[in-house]
Coordinates of C-alpha atoms in Angstrom, one line a residue:
S1 CA 179.1 62.7 68.5
G2 CA 181.0 64.2 71.4
L3 CA 180.8 63.9 75.2
M4 CA 177.2 65.3 75.6
S5 CA 174.0 63.7 74.4
S6 CA 171.7 65.5 72.0
N7 CA 169.1 66.0 74.8
D8 CA 171.8 67.6 77.1
K9 CA 172.8 69.9 74.3
L10 CA 169.2 71.1 74.0
K11 CA 169.2 71.9 77.7
V12 CA 172.3 74.0 77.5
D13 CA 171.4 76.2 74.5
F14 CA 174.1 78.9 74.6
T15 CA 172.6 80.6 71.5
N16 CA 169.7 81.7 73.7
V17 CA 171.8 84.0 75.9
V18 CA 171.7 87.7 74.9
Y19 CA 172.9 91.1 76.2
G20 CA 170.6 94.1 76.3
T21 CA 170.2 97.6 77.5
C22 CA 167.4 99.5 79.1
S23 CA 167.0 103.3 79.3
T24 CA 163.5 103.4 80.7
A25 CA 163.0 105.9 83.5
A26 CA 163.2 104.7 87.1
A27 CA 159.5 105.5 87.9
I28 CA 158.1 103.7 84.8
A29 CA 157.2 100.1 85.5
A30 CA 157.2 98.9 81.9
K31 CA 160.9 98.4 81.2
V32 CA 161.8 98.2 77.5
I33 CA 165.0 96.2 76.7
T34 CA 166.8 96.4 73.4
I35 CA 169.1 93.5 72.5
S36 CA 171.8 93.4 69.8
G37 CA 174.2 90.9 68.3
N38 CA 172.3 87.6 68.8
T39 CA 169.6 87.3 66.2
K40 CA 168.7 83.7 67.2
W41 CA 167.6 84.7 70.7
A42 CA 163.9 83.8 71.4
L43 CA 161.7 84.2 74.5
K44 CA 161.2 80.6 75.6
T45 CA 161.7 78.6 78.8
G46 CA 165.4 78.8 79.8
A47 CA 166.2 82.0 77.8
I48 CA 168.8 84.2 79.5
V49 CA 169.1 87.9 79.1
I50 CA 171.8 90.1 80.7
V51 CA 170.6 93.7 81.0
K52 CA 172.4 96.9 81.8
F53 CA 169.9 99.5 83.2
S54 CA 170.5 103.3 83.0
A55 CA 168.3 103.9 86.1
T56 CA 167.5 102.0 89.3
N57 CA 163.8 101.0 89.3
T58 CA 161.5 102.6 91.7
A59 CA 158.1 101.6 90.2
H60 CA 155.8 99.0 91.7
N61 CA 154.9 95.8 89.8
P62 CA 157.7 96.2 87.2
T63 CA 157.8 94.2 83.9
L64 CA 160.5 93.4 81.3
N65 CA 159.8 93.6 77.6
V66 CA 162.8 92.1 75.8
N67 CA 163.0 92.9 72.1
N68 CA 159.2 93.5 71.8
T69 CA 158.4 89.9 72.9
G70 CA 155.8 91.1 75.5
A71 CA 155.9 92.5 79.0
K72 CA 156.6 89.9 81.7
R73 CA 156.6 90.2 85.5
V74 CA 159.8 89.8 87.4
W75 CA 160.3 87.2 90.1
Y76 CA 162.8 87.4 93.0
N77 CA 163.6 84.8 95.6
T78 CA 160.1 83.3 96.3
E79 CA 157.7 86.0 95.0
L80 CA 156.9 88.4 92.3
I81 CA 158.4 91.9 92.7
A82 CA 155.5 94.2 93.6
T83 CA 156.1 96.9 96.2
S84 CA 159.5 95.8 97.7
N85 CA 162.9 94.7 96.4
L86 CA 162.2 97.1 93.5
G87 CA 165.9 97.4 92.7
F88 CA 166.1 93.7 91.7
A89 CA 164.1 94.6 88.6
G90 CA 166.7 97.1 87.6
T91 CA 169.8 98.6 89.2
A92 CA 171.7 101.4 87.4
N93 CA 174.9 100.6 85.7
R94 CA 175.2 97.0 86.9
P95 CA 174.6 94.2 84.3
M96 CA 171.8 92.0 85.8
I97 CA 171.0 88.4 84.8
F98 CA 167.4 87.2 84.2
V99 CA 166.1 83.7 83.2
Y100 CA 162.7 83.2 81.7
D101 CA 160.8 80.3 83.3
G102 CA 158.0 80.1 80.8
T103 CA 155.8 82.6 82.8
Q104 CA 158.0 85.4 84.1
F105 CA 161.6 86.5 84.3
V106 CA 163.5 85.4 87.4
F107 CA 166.3 87.6 88.7
M108 CA 169.4 85.5 89.1
G109 CA 172.0 88.1 90.3
W110 CA 174.5 90.6 89.0
S111 CA 177.3 89.9 86.6
I112 CA 180.9 89.5 88.0
D113 CA 182.5 92.9 88.8
S114 CA 185.8 93.0 87.0
N115 CA 186.8 96.4 88.4
T116 CA 190.4 96.0 89.8
T117 CA 191.2 99.7 90.1
Y118 CA 189.7 100.5 93.5
S119 CA 191.4 103.1 95.6
N120 CA 191.8 103.1 99.4
M121 CA 189.0 104.3 101.5
T122 CA 188.7 108.1 102.0
A123 CA 188.9 109.0 105.7
A124 CA 186.1 110.9 107.5
T125 CA 186.8 114.3 109.0
A126 CA 184.8 116.5 111.4
N127 CA 183.2 118.3 108.4
A128 CA 183.1 115.6 105.7
A129 CA 182.0 112.0 105.4
G130 CA 184.4 109.4 104.2
K131 CA 184.1 107.2 101.1
A132 CA 184.1 103.5 100.7
G133 CA 187.3 101.8 99.3
L134 CA 190.0 99.3 100.0
V135 CA 191.2 99.0 103.6
P136 CA 194.7 100.6 104.0
A137 CA 197.2 97.9 104.9
P138 CA 198.2 97.9 108.6
G139 CA 201.9 98.4 109.2
A140 CA 204.2 96.1 111.2
G141 CA 203.4 96.0 114.9
K142 CA 199.8 96.9 114.3
Q143 CA 198.4 93.4 114.7
N144 CA 196.4 94.5 117.8
S145 CA 195.2 97.8 116.4
Y146 CA 191.9 98.7 114.9
L147 CA 191.0 100.8 111.9
R148 CA 189.5 104.2 112.9
G149 CA 187.2 106.4 110.8
D150 CA 190.0 108.7 110.0
G151 CA 191.7 106.0 108.1
T152 CA 194.5 105.2 110.6
W153 CA 195.3 102.1 112.5
V154 CA 195.2 102.9 116.2
T155 CA 196.3 100.9 119.3
P156 CA 193.5 100.7 121.9
T157 CA 194.3 102.6 125.1
T158 CA 193.7 101.2 128.6
N159 CA 193.8 104.7 130.1
L160 CA 190.2 105.9 130.7
L161 CA 191.3 109.5 130.8
A162 CA 192.8 109.2 127.3
T163 CA 189.8 107.5 125.7
V164 CA 188.6 109.6 122.8
T165 CA 184.9 110.7 123.0
G166 CA 182.7 108.4 120.9
I167 CA 185.2 105.5 120.7
P168 CA 184.2 102.4 122.8
L169 CA 186.4 101.2 125.6
D170 CA 188.7 98.4 124.7
Q171 CA 188.1 94.9 126.1
V172 CA 190.8 95.2 128.8
V173 CA 189.3 98.4 130.3
G174 CA 185.8 97.0 129.9
K175 CA 186.8 93.9 132.0
Q176 CA 188.5 96.1 134.6
L177 CA 185.3 98.1 135.0
K178 CA 183.1 95.0 135.2
D179 CA 185.4 93.5 137.9
L180 CA 185.3 96.7 139.9
H181 CA 181.5 96.8 139.6
D182 CA 181.2 93.1 140.7
E183 CA 183.5 93.7 143.6
N184 CA 181.5 96.8 144.8
A185 CA 178.2 94.9 144.4
E186 CA 179.6 92.0 146.5
E187 CA 180.7 94.4 149.3
I188 CA 177.3 96.2 149.3
A189 CA 175.5 92.9 149.6
K190 CA 177.7 92.0 152.6
I191 CA 176.9 95.4 154.3
N192 CA 173.2 95.0 153.6
G193 CA 173.3 91.6 155.2
N194 CA 174.7 93.0 158.4
F195 CA 172.0 95.6 159.0
D196 CA 168.7 95.2 160.8
K197 CA 166.3 98.1 160.7
I198 CA 164.1 98.0 163.8
G199 CA 161.7 100.9 163.1
E200 CA 161.0 104.4 162.1
L201 CA 159.1 107.1 164.0
K202 CA 157.1 109.6 162.0
G203 CA 153.8 111.4 162.2
D204 CA 152.3 111.1 165.8
Y205 CA 153.4 107.5 166.4
T206 CA 154.8 107.1 170.0
H207 CA 156.1 110.6 169.9
L208 CA 156.5 112.5 173.1
M209 CA 155.7 115.7 171.1
S210 CA 153.1 115.7 168.3
N211 CA 153.6 117.3 164.9
G212 CA 152.4 120.9 164.9
Q213 CA 152.9 121.3 168.6
M214 CA 154.4 124.7 169.6
M215 CA 157.7 125.0 171.4
S216 CA 158.4 127.7 173.8
A217 CA 161.6 129.7 173.3
N218 CA 164.9 128.6 174.9
A219 CA 163.9 125.1 176.0
W220 CA 164.7 121.6 174.8
Y221 CA 161.8 119.4 173.7
S222 CA 161.8 115.7 173.1
A223 CA 160.2 114.8 169.8
G224 CA 160.7 111.1 169.6
K225 CA 162.1 108.0 171.4
L226 CA 163.6 104.7 170.4
T227 CA 164.6 101.9 172.8
L228 CA 167.8 100.1 171.7
T229 CA 168.8 96.6 172.7
P230 CA 172.4 95.6 173.4
G231 CA 174.6 96.0 170.3
T232 CA 176.1 98.6 168.0
W233 CA 173.6 101.0 166.5
L234 CA 173.6 103.7 163.8
V235 CA 170.9 106.3 164.8
I236 CA 169.6 108.9 162.3
G237 CA 167.3 111.7 163.4
Q238 CA 165.5 114.6 161.7
I239 CA 163.2 117.4 162.9
N240 CA 161.7 120.1 160.7
I241 CA 161.1 123.3 162.7
M242 CA 159.6 126.6 161.7
T243 CA 159.7 129.7 163.8
V244 CA 156.3 131.4 164.5
P245 CA 156.2 134.1 163.3
N246 CA 158.9 133.8 160.8
V247 CA 161.9 135.5 162.4
D248 CA 165.6 134.9 162.6
A249 CA 166.3 132.4 165.3
M250 CA 168.9 129.9 166.5
L251 CA 167.6 126.4 166.0
Y252 CA 169.2 123.3 167.5
Q253 CA 168.7 119.6 167.3
R254 CA 170.4 116.7 169.2
I255 CA 170.1 113.1 170.1
I256 CA 170.5 112.2 173.8
N257 CA 170.7 109.1 175.9
G258 CA 168.1 108.2 178.4
D259 CA 170.3 109.5 181.2
A260 CA 170.3 113.0 179.5
S261 CA 173.9 112.8 178.4
I262 CA 174.3 114.2 174.9
V263 CA 175.1 111.6 172.2
Y264 CA 175.0 114.1 169.3
A265 CA 174.2 117.8 168.9
T266 CA 174.0 120.0 165.9
D267 CA 175.5 123.4 165.4
A268 CA 173.3 126.4 165.6
I269 CA 171.3 127.1 162.5
Y270 CA 170.3 130.7 161.6
T271 CA 167.2 130.3 159.5
Y272 CA 163.4 130.3 159.5
Q273 CA 163.3 126.6 159.3
T274 CA 165.5 123.6 159.2
N275 CA 165.7 120.2 157.5
K276 CA 168.7 118.9 159.4
Q277 CA 169.7 115.3 159.6
M278 CA 171.7 114.0 162.6
V279 CA 173.8 110.8 162.6
T280 CA 175.5 109.1 165.5
I281 CA 176.8 105.6 166.3
V282 CA 175.9 104.2 169.7
N283 CA 177.6 101.1 171.2
T284 CA 175.5 99.8 174.1
D285 CA 175.7 96.7 176.2
I286 CA 172.4 97.3 177.9
A287 CA 168.9 98.4 176.8
R288 CA 169.0 102.1 176.3
D289 CA 166.5 104.9 175.4
I290 CA 167.5 107.3 172.7
F291 CA 165.7 110.7 172.3
I292 CA 165.7 113.2 169.5
Q293 CA 165.3 116.8 170.8
A294 CA 164.8 120.3 169.4
Y295 CA 165.5 123.8 170.7
A296 CA 164.7 127.2 169.3
S297 CA 165.6 130.7 170.6
S298 CA 162.2 132.0 169.5
P299 CA 158.8 130.4 169.6
A300 CA 158.6 127.5 167.0
G301 CA 156.5 124.6 165.9
V302 CA 157.5 121.1 164.9
Y303 CA 155.8 120.1 161.7
A304 CA 157.6 116.8 160.8
N305 CA 160.1 114.5 162.6
A306 CA 161.6 111.1 162.2
M307 CA 164.2 108.8 163.8
V308 CA 165.6 105.6 162.4
A309 CA 168.0 103.1 164.1
I310 CA 170.0 100.5 162.3
K311 CA 171.7 97.7 164.2
F312 CA 175.0 96.0 163.1
K313 CA 174.6 92.3 163.3

């Protein structure tokens, strides 16, 4: 009689559920489980055992032997527990549920945790780690704040100088930085699009003076030439000079027009050698020759030189 058929009552046999304990050491695979209270429990298909272990299993290929009914392997998810997921064959101080499927025990999960006495989290300090716990309740007005590791609710700052080391920038500042980066990238692209590099002189190519050639003292020497077409140009020149022998000397470099008027001249350099770069902007409406020149107050040699011209479109 009742609402369930006799067959259904056989399927839900609540007399075949039992609680047991296991004190087998973590490194021993053969777990021995002792049950108490239910004398009708039997190892058969559908049998359920809830076990509280004293140690978390670390052994490979663990087995469960419930009330001397024989050692059975443990199944988790889709495979037998062998060398991984070892804790699912025994986790310390947490009642675990296993069902026997006729061949092995299948781990079904942990029992419901009825602990309602948790405390708030313990904050971390510079010298000590924090501890897990309940999240402290945010106060009124903290709806846009975040919980920090020190246990306090903090409002994100938009001041880069006030950002605490190790704390990520908030979204507002992050977007500001991205917008600034994108704007700079766009401007750089515009500048690059307005430049046209026509050539570079180095080595012995078209030089009026070869690398390694000696310069007499107190005279200007032309080391390179570029011909500019009408337009606005940025001219960059460099000559590396070494006095021979190495003595203190005044070394000069300059860029001049084809009519010998000086476009740019460096200050005197008191050294054995120089690696000086010169920059000038030339605005010309006609074709014009530009020369890079060098001067030394003592005998010197040129061992490297280069000149580049960039035209604004």
